[in-house]
C-alpha cells in the first residue's frame, strides 16, 4: 500500500461514516422534533440496521488494516491526517472490544429510552423510565469494563466525554467551587431579593419564536445553515457535517427568559461547530473537540455575554417591542437584575450562574454512586431529592421537576454533566484572555458579536477537533484550568448586583 493511496482511502472511509452518521442523526432529530409519538419502534428498527452497518465499517478488517498501516507511517503524514488516524483508532479500539450484538442492542435501547423518558417526564412517572435507566447504567458499566478493564468505570466515561478528565480532577474542582460558592449564595440570600416579575407573565409562542430567530441572527449564526425547532429539552446537533446544524428550544408561555437563554446557549454550541475549518467537512476533525470545550462556548454566550449588562441594554428594546404590554413599566435595568437573580431553584437549565454548579455537583455525586454500585436506580429519586435539600435547601415536589428533568441519562450520556461546570470555568478564563485585545463590552452594547466571534474562531472554533482539549486550552489561554478565575467573576457580579 502506498501512503498517498492510504490517505485517499482514509478520507473515503470518513466520508462514508459521516453519511451513516448523517442518516442516524436525522432519524434521531426527527424523533425529538417532528415524528409522531408512536413511531419510536420504527425508528429504532432502522437505527439498528444503520448502526450495525456503521459498526461493521468501523471495526472491519479493511479499516483496521488501513489505520494500522497509516499509524505505522505516522512520520509521513501531515498533522491533520495524523490526528484523524489517532481519533479513528481510539474509536475503533473501543468498538472492537464491545460485542456487536451488545453494541447494536444498546443503540436501539437509547432510541426507545428517549421516548419513554419523554413521556415519563410529562407524566412525572419515574417507574416507567426506571427499567430503561437500569439497563443504560448496566451497559455503560459493562462497556467501560470491556474497553478498559483496569480503569475505574466512571473515570472511563469522564475521560470519554473529556479526554484527560477523571474523578480526582473533578473532586478537587468541585471542592474549590463549593468553598466559595456556598458562602456567596448565603450572602446573596441575606440581601433583599432581586425581583424577577418582568420575566413572568403571559408570553405567546409566536413572538417568542421571533425573538429566538432574531437572537440567532444577532449572534452571527448563518441562518441558511442553522435551523431552529421545538423540543422538550433544548439541544444542538450537527447533521453530516457542520454545514447543517440544528438547534432546539422550548417555549414556556409563563416565562420569557427560558427559551431566550436556551437559544443563546444552543447557539453558542452551533457557533462552535459551524466555525470549524471548511476543509474538515466529512472527517472526524469536523465540529467541537470535547464536551467541556463545547459547554465552555455555549455557557459563555448564554451567561457571560448573554446576561451581561451591555448586552441586556442592547437586547431589552427588542423584548419590549415584541412584548409591549408585558414589559410596560420596566427598564433594561429591571431585566438585567431579573436574569441575574441568585436563588436556589429546582431546574438546572433555569438556574442562575451562581447556583448552577451545585446542580452539577448533585448529578456528579449521583453518577459516582450509581457507577460504584452504592446506589440503585430505584433509589435514585429519593437520593436526588435529599441532595437537593442538602445542597440547595429546596424541596423537590415531583420527579418531573426532579430526577426526570434532564434528558442526558436517557440517551446514555454518563459522565457528561461535569462538562457544564468545567465549561463555565473555562469560559471565564477565555473572557480574561479575550479582553486583553477585544473590547467586548462596547461591541455588545451595539449588539455586535463579530469581534468576539472572531476571537473565538481564531483561538478555538476553526481548529475543530484537530487539537486535544488540553492543547486548545494551552493555545488559547497559555495555562490550565483555574476555578478561581470563574469564582472571581461570579463574586464581582454579585457584589455589584446585591451590594455585598
Ligand atoms: Zn450545552
Short mmCIF file of C-alpha atoms and ligand atoms in Angstrom, two decimals, residues 236 265-266 269 294-295 298-299 348 416 420, ligand 1:
data_model
loop_
_atom_site.label_atom_id
_atom_site.label_comp_id
_atom_site.label_asym_id
_atom_site.label_seq_id
_atom_site.Cartn_x
_atom_site.Cartn_y
_atom_site.Cartn_z
CA UNK A 236 -27.82 21.11 19.35
CA UNK A 265 -26.83 28.54 24.84
CA UNK A 266 -27.52 26.22 21.91
CA UNK A 269 -22.74 25.28 20.52
CA UNK A 294 -18.33 22.78 23.80
CA UNK A 295 -20.04 23.78 27.03
CA UNK A 298 -22.43 27.62 24.97
CA UNK A 299 -22.31 28.76 28.58
CA UNK A 348 -30.73 23.07 36.26
CA UNK A 416 -21.36 14.41 30.76
CA UNK A 420 -21.03 22.13 32.15
ZN1 LIG B 1 -24.95 22.70 26.19
#
